Coordinates of C-alpha atoms and ligand atoms in Angstrom, one line a residue:
M1 CA -0.1 0.1 0.0
G2 CA 1.1 3.7 -0.5
S3 CA -1.4 6.3 0.1
V4 CA -0.2 9.8 1.0
R5 CA -2.1 12.4 2.7
L6 CA -1.2 16.0 3.5
E7 CA -3.2 18.0 6.0
Q8 CA -2.9 21.7 6.5
V9 CA 0.8 21.7 5.3
H10 CA 2.7 24.9 5.3
K11 CA 6.2 25.8 4.5
K12 CA 7.9 29.1 5.3
Y13 CA 11.3 30.2 4.7
D14 CA 11.7 33.0 7.3
K15 CA 8.4 35.1 6.7
N16 CA 8.1 33.7 3.2
V17 CA 5.1 31.4 2.8
V18 CA 6.1 29.2 -0.2
V19 CA 3.6 26.4 0.6
N20 CA 0.3 27.5 1.9
D21 CA -2.2 25.2 3.6
V22 CA -1.9 22.3 1.3
N23 CA -4.5 19.6 1.8
L24 CA -4.1 16.6 -0.5
E25 CA -5.1 12.9 -0.4
I26 CA -3.3 10.6 -2.8
K27 CA -4.7 7.1 -3.1
D28 CA -2.7 3.8 -3.2
K29 CA -1.5 3.2 -6.8
E30 CA -2.6 6.6 -8.1
F31 CA -0.4 8.6 -10.4
V32 CA -0.7 12.2 -9.3
V33 CA 1.0 15.2 -11.1
L34 CA 1.8 18.5 -9.4
V35 CA 2.0 21.2 -11.9
G36 CA 2.5 24.8 -12.0
P37 CA 4.9 27.6 -13.0
S38 CA 8.3 27.8 -11.7
G39 CA 8.6 28.8 -8.0
C40 CA 5.0 27.8 -7.1
G41 CA 6.1 25.2 -4.4
K42 CA 6.0 21.9 -6.3
S43 CA 9.5 20.8 -5.3
T44 CA 9.2 22.0 -1.7
T45 CA 5.9 20.0 -1.4
L46 CA 7.5 16.8 -2.7
R47 CA 10.6 17.2 -0.6
M48 CA 8.4 17.5 2.4
I49 CA 6.7 14.4 1.4
A50 CA 10.2 12.7 1.0
G51 CA 11.3 14.2 4.4
L52 CA 14.1 16.1 2.8
E53 CA 12.4 19.6 4.0
E54 CA 11.1 20.2 7.3
I55 CA 7.3 21.0 7.6
T56 CA 6.7 24.4 9.1
E57 CA 2.9 23.4 10.0
G58 CA 0.6 20.5 9.4
K59 CA 0.9 16.7 8.9
I60 CA 2.0 14.2 6.3
F61 CA 0.7 10.7 6.5
I62 CA 2.1 7.7 4.4
D63 CA -0.4 4.8 4.7
D64 CA -2.1 6.6 7.5
K65 CA 1.0 6.7 9.6
L66 CA 2.2 10.2 10.6
V67 CA 5.7 10.7 9.1
N68 CA 6.5 14.2 10.3
N69 CA 9.2 12.9 12.5
V70 CA 10.2 9.9 10.4
A71 CA 13.7 10.2 8.7
P72 CA 13.7 10.0 4.9
K73 CA 15.3 6.6 4.7
D74 CA 12.6 5.2 6.9
R75 CA 9.7 6.6 4.8
D76 CA 9.8 3.8 2.2
I77 CA 9.8 6.2 -0.8
A78 CA 12.1 6.8 -3.6
M79 CA 12.9 9.8 -5.5
V80 CA 14.0 10.6 -9.0
F81 CA 15.4 14.0 -9.7
Q82 CA 16.1 16.0 -12.7
N83 CA 19.7 15.7 -12.1
Y84 CA 20.1 12.1 -11.9
A85 CA 23.9 11.8 -11.4
L86 CA 24.9 8.2 -12.0
Y87 CA 28.2 7.1 -10.5
P88 CA 30.6 7.4 -13.5
H89 CA 33.1 4.8 -12.3
M90 CA 30.5 2.1 -11.7
N91 CA 28.7 0.2 -14.4
V92 CA 25.0 0.0 -14.8
Y93 CA 24.6 -3.0 -12.5
E94 CA 26.8 -1.4 -9.7
N95 CA 24.8 1.8 -10.2
L96 CA 21.4 0.0 -9.7
A97 CA 22.8 -2.1 -6.7
F98 CA 24.5 0.7 -4.8
G99 CA 21.5 1.7 -2.8
L100 CA 20.6 -1.7 -1.8
K101 CA 24.2 -2.6 -1.0
M102 CA 24.4 0.5 1.4
R103 CA 21.2 -0.9 3.0
K104 CA 23.0 -4.2 3.4
Y105 CA 20.7 -6.4 1.4
P106 CA 21.8 -10.0 0.8
K107 CA 23.8 -10.4 -2.5
D108 CA 21.2 -12.8 -4.2
E109 CA 18.4 -10.4 -3.4
I110 CA 20.3 -7.5 -4.9
K111 CA 21.0 -9.6 -7.9
N112 CA 17.3 -10.5 -8.3
R113 CA 16.1 -7.1 -7.8
V114 CA 18.7 -5.5 -10.3
H115 CA 17.7 -8.0 -13.0
Q116 CA 14.1 -7.6 -12.4
A117 CA 14.5 -3.8 -12.6
A118 CA 16.7 -4.1 -15.9
D119 CA 14.1 -6.3 -17.3
I120 CA 11.2 -3.9 -16.8
L121 CA 13.2 -1.0 -18.3
G122 CA 14.7 -2.9 -21.2
I123 CA 18.4 -2.2 -20.2
K124 CA 19.4 -5.8 -19.5
E125 CA 22.1 -5.7 -22.2
M126 CA 23.8 -2.7 -20.8
L127 CA 24.5 -3.9 -17.2
E128 CA 28.3 -4.1 -17.8
R129 CA 28.4 -0.6 -19.5
K130 CA 29.7 2.5 -17.7
P131 CA 27.3 5.6 -17.8
K132 CA 29.4 7.4 -20.4
A133 CA 28.6 4.5 -22.9
L134 CA 24.8 5.2 -22.5
S135 CA 22.5 7.5 -24.5
G136 CA 20.7 10.2 -22.5
G137 CA 17.4 8.0 -22.4
Q138 CA 19.4 5.0 -21.3
R139 CA 20.8 7.0 -18.4
Q140 CA 17.5 8.1 -17.4
R141 CA 16.3 4.6 -17.3
V142 CA 19.1 3.6 -15.1
A143 CA 18.1 6.5 -12.8
L144 CA 14.5 5.1 -12.8
G145 CA 15.9 1.6 -12.1
R146 CA 17.8 2.9 -9.0
A147 CA 14.4 3.8 -7.7
I148 CA 12.6 0.6 -8.8
V149 CA 15.0 -1.9 -7.2
R150 CA 14.1 -0.2 -3.9
K151 CA 10.4 -1.4 -4.3
P152 CA 9.2 1.6 -2.4
K153 CA 5.6 2.3 -1.4
V154 CA 5.7 5.7 -3.2
F155 CA 7.8 7.1 -6.1
L156 CA 8.5 10.7 -6.1
F157 CA 9.6 12.4 -9.3
D158 CA 11.0 15.9 -9.6
E159 CA 11.0 17.0 -13.2
P160 CA 12.9 13.9 -14.2
L161 CA 12.8 14.6 -18.0
S162 CA 13.6 18.2 -18.0
N163 CA 17.2 17.5 -19.2
L164 CA 16.2 15.5 -22.1
D165 CA 15.6 16.6 -25.8
A166 CA 11.9 17.0 -26.9
N167 CA 11.5 13.6 -28.7
L168 CA 13.1 11.6 -25.8
R169 CA 11.0 13.4 -23.3
V170 CA 7.8 12.1 -25.2
Q171 CA 9.3 8.5 -25.3
M172 CA 10.2 8.5 -21.6
R173 CA 6.8 10.1 -20.7
T174 CA 5.0 7.0 -22.2
E175 CA 7.6 4.7 -20.6
I176 CA 7.0 6.1 -17.2
S177 CA 3.2 5.7 -17.7
R178 CA 3.9 2.2 -18.8
L179 CA 6.0 1.6 -15.9
H180 CA 3.3 2.9 -13.5
K181 CA 0.9 0.3 -15.0
Q182 CA 3.2 -2.5 -14.7
I183 CA 4.6 -2.0 -11.1
E184 CA 1.3 -0.6 -9.7
T185 CA 2.9 1.8 -7.2
T186 CA 1.9 5.1 -6.1
M187 CA 3.6 7.9 -8.0
I188 CA 3.7 11.6 -7.3
Y189 CA 5.3 13.4 -10.4
V190 CA 6.3 17.1 -10.5
T191 CA 6.5 19.0 -13.7
H192 CA 6.2 22.7 -14.9
D193 CA 5.1 21.1 -18.3
Q194 CA 1.3 21.2 -18.6
I195 CA 1.5 18.7 -21.5
E196 CA 3.4 16.2 -19.4
A197 CA 0.7 16.7 -16.5
M198 CA -2.1 16.2 -18.9
S199 CA -0.8 13.1 -20.7
M200 CA 0.5 11.3 -17.6
G201 CA -1.6 12.1 -14.4
D202 CA -4.6 10.1 -13.3
R203 CA -5.3 13.3 -11.4
I204 CA -3.5 16.7 -11.6
V205 CA -2.8 19.2 -8.9
I206 CA -2.4 22.7 -10.1
M207 CA -0.4 24.9 -7.8
H208 CA 0.1 28.7 -7.9
N209 CA 2.0 30.8 -5.3
G210 CA 2.1 27.8 -2.9
I211 CA -1.6 27.4 -3.0
I212 CA -3.6 24.4 -4.6
Q213 CA -5.9 25.8 -7.3
Q214 CA -7.5 22.6 -8.5
V215 CA -7.2 18.8 -8.1
D216 CA -9.0 16.8 -10.8
T217 CA -8.8 14.6 -13.7
P218 CA -7.0 16.1 -16.8
L219 CA -10.1 16.4 -18.8
N220 CA -12.2 18.0 -16.1
I221 CA -9.4 20.6 -15.4
Y222 CA -9.4 21.3 -19.2
N223 CA -13.1 21.6 -19.5
K224 CA -14.1 22.9 -16.1
P225 CA -11.3 25.1 -14.8
T226 CA -12.3 26.4 -11.2
N227 CA -10.5 29.9 -11.9
K228 CA -8.9 31.9 -14.4
F229 CA -5.3 31.0 -13.5
V230 CA -6.1 27.3 -14.1
A231 CA -8.0 28.2 -17.3
G232 CA -4.9 30.1 -18.8
F233 CA -2.3 27.7 -17.5
I234 CA -3.7 24.5 -19.1
G235 CA -4.0 24.5 -22.9
S236 CA -1.8 25.7 -25.7
P237 CA -2.1 28.1 -27.3
T238 CA -3.6 29.5 -24.1
M239 CA -7.4 30.5 -23.6
N240 CA -8.6 33.9 -24.9
F241 CA -9.8 36.2 -22.1
F242 CA -12.0 39.2 -22.7
D243 CA -13.0 41.8 -19.9
G244 CA -16.3 43.3 -19.9
K245 CA -20.0 43.2 -18.6
L246 CA -23.1 41.3 -19.0
I247 CA -25.7 43.7 -20.3
K248 CA -29.2 43.3 -21.1
T249 CA -30.2 43.8 -24.6
D250 CA -33.2 41.7 -25.8
T251 CA -31.5 39.0 -23.9
I252 CA -28.5 38.9 -21.7
A253 CA -25.3 39.4 -23.6
F254 CA -21.6 40.1 -23.0
E255 CA -20.0 43.2 -24.0
I256 CA -16.2 43.1 -24.5
A257 CA -15.0 46.5 -22.8
T258 CA -12.4 47.4 -25.2
C259 CA -14.3 47.2 -28.4
K260 CA -17.9 47.2 -27.6
I261 CA -18.4 44.1 -29.4
I262 CA -21.5 42.2 -28.1
L263 CA -21.5 38.5 -27.8
P264 CA -24.7 36.5 -27.3
L265 CA -24.9 33.9 -24.6
S266 CA -26.3 30.5 -24.8
Q267 CA -29.8 30.0 -23.1
Q268 CA -28.3 28.2 -20.4
D269 CA -25.6 30.7 -19.6
Q270 CA -28.3 33.6 -19.7
T271 CA -30.3 31.7 -16.9
R272 CA -27.2 30.9 -15.0
L273 CA -25.5 34.2 -15.1
S274 CA -28.6 36.7 -14.7
Q275 CA -27.5 37.5 -11.2
Y276 CA -24.3 39.0 -12.6
L277 CA -25.9 41.6 -14.7
N278 CA -23.6 44.8 -14.9
H279 CA -20.8 43.0 -12.9
D280 CA -17.3 43.3 -14.3
I281 CA -16.5 39.8 -15.6
T282 CA -14.0 38.0 -17.7
I283 CA -15.2 35.6 -20.5
G284 CA -12.8 32.9 -21.7
I285 CA -12.9 30.8 -24.8
R286 CA -10.4 28.4 -26.0
P287 CA -8.7 29.0 -29.3
E288 CA -10.3 25.7 -30.8
H289 CA -13.8 27.2 -30.1
I290 CA -13.2 30.1 -32.3
L291 CA -14.0 28.7 -35.8
A292 CA -13.4 29.6 -39.3
K293 CA -16.8 28.5 -40.3
P294 CA -20.2 28.6 -38.8
S295 CA -21.3 25.2 -37.3
N296 CA -24.7 24.0 -36.0
N297 CA -26.2 26.8 -34.0
Y298 CA -22.8 28.4 -33.1
N299 CA -22.8 31.0 -35.6
H300 CA -22.0 34.2 -34.0
K301 CA -19.7 36.0 -36.5
I302 CA -17.0 38.4 -35.6
N303 CA -15.0 40.6 -37.9
T304 CA -11.4 40.3 -36.9
N305 CA -8.1 41.7 -38.2
I306 CA -5.5 39.0 -38.7
N307 CA -2.0 39.9 -37.2
V308 CA -0.2 36.6 -37.9
T309 CA -1.0 33.1 -39.1
E310 CA 1.2 30.2 -37.8
P311 CA 0.7 27.0 -39.7
V312 CA 1.6 24.0 -37.5
G313 CA 0.7 21.1 -40.0
N314 CA -2.8 19.8 -39.3
E315 CA -4.1 23.2 -38.4
I316 CA -3.3 27.0 -38.4
F317 CA -3.0 29.2 -35.3
V318 CA -4.5 32.6 -36.3
Y319 CA -3.6 35.5 -34.1
F320 CA -6.1 38.3 -34.5
A321 CA -7.2 41.6 -33.0
L322 CA -10.8 43.1 -32.6
G323 CA -11.6 46.6 -33.5
N324 CA -8.9 49.2 -33.0
N325 CA -7.6 47.4 -30.0
S326 CA -4.1 46.2 -29.8
N327 CA -4.9 43.0 -27.7
Q328 CA -4.1 40.0 -29.4
Y329 CA -6.4 36.7 -29.4
V330 CA -5.9 33.3 -31.0
S331 CA -8.0 30.8 -32.9
R332 CA -6.9 27.5 -34.2
I333 CA -8.5 26.3 -37.6
P334 CA -8.1 23.5 -40.1
S335 CA -5.2 24.2 -42.5
D336 CA -7.5 24.1 -45.5
I337 CA -8.3 27.8 -44.9
I338 CA -5.6 30.1 -45.1
P339 CA -6.4 33.8 -43.9
Q340 CA -4.2 36.5 -45.0
A341 CA -2.1 38.6 -42.5
G342 CA -2.9 42.2 -42.4
K343 CA -6.6 41.4 -43.8
E344 CA -9.9 41.2 -42.3
F345 CA -11.3 37.8 -41.6
E346 CA -14.6 36.4 -40.2
L347 CA -14.5 34.1 -37.2
Y348 CA -17.3 32.4 -35.4
F349 CA -17.5 32.1 -31.7
D350 CA -18.9 28.8 -30.4
I351 CA -21.0 30.6 -27.6
S352 CA -21.8 27.2 -25.9
K353 CA -18.1 27.0 -25.0
F354 CA -17.6 30.2 -22.9
H355 CA -16.2 30.2 -19.5
F356 CA -17.0 33.0 -17.2
F357 CA -14.9 34.5 -14.3
D358 CA -15.1 37.1 -11.7
K359 CA -13.0 39.8 -12.9
T360 CA -11.4 40.6 -9.6
S361 CA -11.1 37.1 -7.9
G362 CA -10.7 35.1 -11.1
K363 CA -13.1 32.5 -9.6
V364 CA -15.5 30.7 -12.1
L365 CA -18.9 32.0 -12.1
Ligands
ADP1 P1 9.0 24.9 -7.8 O1 9.6 23.6 -7.7 O2 7.6 25.0 -8.1 O3 9.7 25.7 -9.0 P2 10.2 25.4 -5.2 O4 9.3 24.5 -4.4 O5 11.5 25.0 -5.5 O6 9.3 25.7 -6.6 O7 10.2 26.9 -4.6 C1 9.1 27.5 -4.0 C2 9.6 28.8 -3.5 O8 10.4 28.6 -2.3 C3 10.4 29.6 -4.5 O9 10.1 30.9 -4.4 C4 11.9 29.4 -4.0 O10 12.6 30.6 -4.3 C5 11.6 29.3 -2.4 N1 12.6 28.5 -1.9 C6 12.9 27.2 -2.2 N2 14.0 26.7 -1.5 C7 14.3 27.7 -0.6 C8 15.2 27.9 0.4 N3 16.1 26.8 0.8 N4 15.4 29.0 1.1 C9 14.6 30.0 0.8 N5 13.6 30.1 -0.2 C10 13.5 28.9 -0.9
MG2 MG1 11.2 22.6 -8.7

């Protein structure tokens, strides 16, 4: 078993609160990703779970056992870092065996575990090699292997793929996911990369300024962000935001403040949001919901001025402005339509896909 629970965990450096009232329950065998911008407190949180960093306030439990005062080596966890320095003078076998040797495991047990880990990771033929004779990906596998041989209750990963090139990162991402399925052990994975988070996590924990913003499945985070920060952090290109007001015309509609463009609301949103009439709100819409052609009922046309187009193969990112305003927005459209930069172009807002936020607090409405 390997459940992890954080209760009202705080971390302060002097007066600086870098982890603020974190409450989190991670189930046995779950793959949870902590994601957020650099400096938001991800590593500090992970290091507190590992016992490498003292907790200023709060409680951490592993399998319902309070571990606040348990030494890292006795917590039954293994951690993989971005800088996975292998011992250069030892071969792969010795690198994998080292931690077990230090813990005085019997020789046979060490041999079994090393071979088993090498098997899982597909590095059996490399056991005799020194790290310098390995590729980046193979080295990273050995680093994972050092954690696997320990058979911990919980794996902690702190940006383990950040040093790899883009292709290898994608490959290792799927390997770690596969590894998780195979060894069925709890994994807590820290990254600043939202794509890594979305593709790997059973659940994602989004952090900002030391505070958890949302904990949910990748799809719920994408489709139902609880605030503007989460909405803008997940998704690439990022969600478009327009500040404005709900006004009453024939029906309730949204008026974009900067250019007085009026967007109709779906029937459902009108009912739900009628209480916010004349409030300052922010409306959000993802680039894929601003279309080049009308579709079904979502046919609200807007005249835009195209700034730049960015073909990315299967689709085009279209960066555009509205009215005389300099704000830039983005739509992604199929690559069979090619708008001209510097020209006017009609785009269609799918009004069923709007997100609404309180302008001041950023909370979803
Ligand atoms: P992340 O991993 O999300 O990038 P960290 O958890 O490493 O962020 O850091 C969170 C904040 O705590 C940062 O502002 C960082 O500068 C600060 N911090 C981290 N370690 C220390 C330390 N030993 N002393 C003082 N401040 C620290
Ligand atoms: Mg970090």
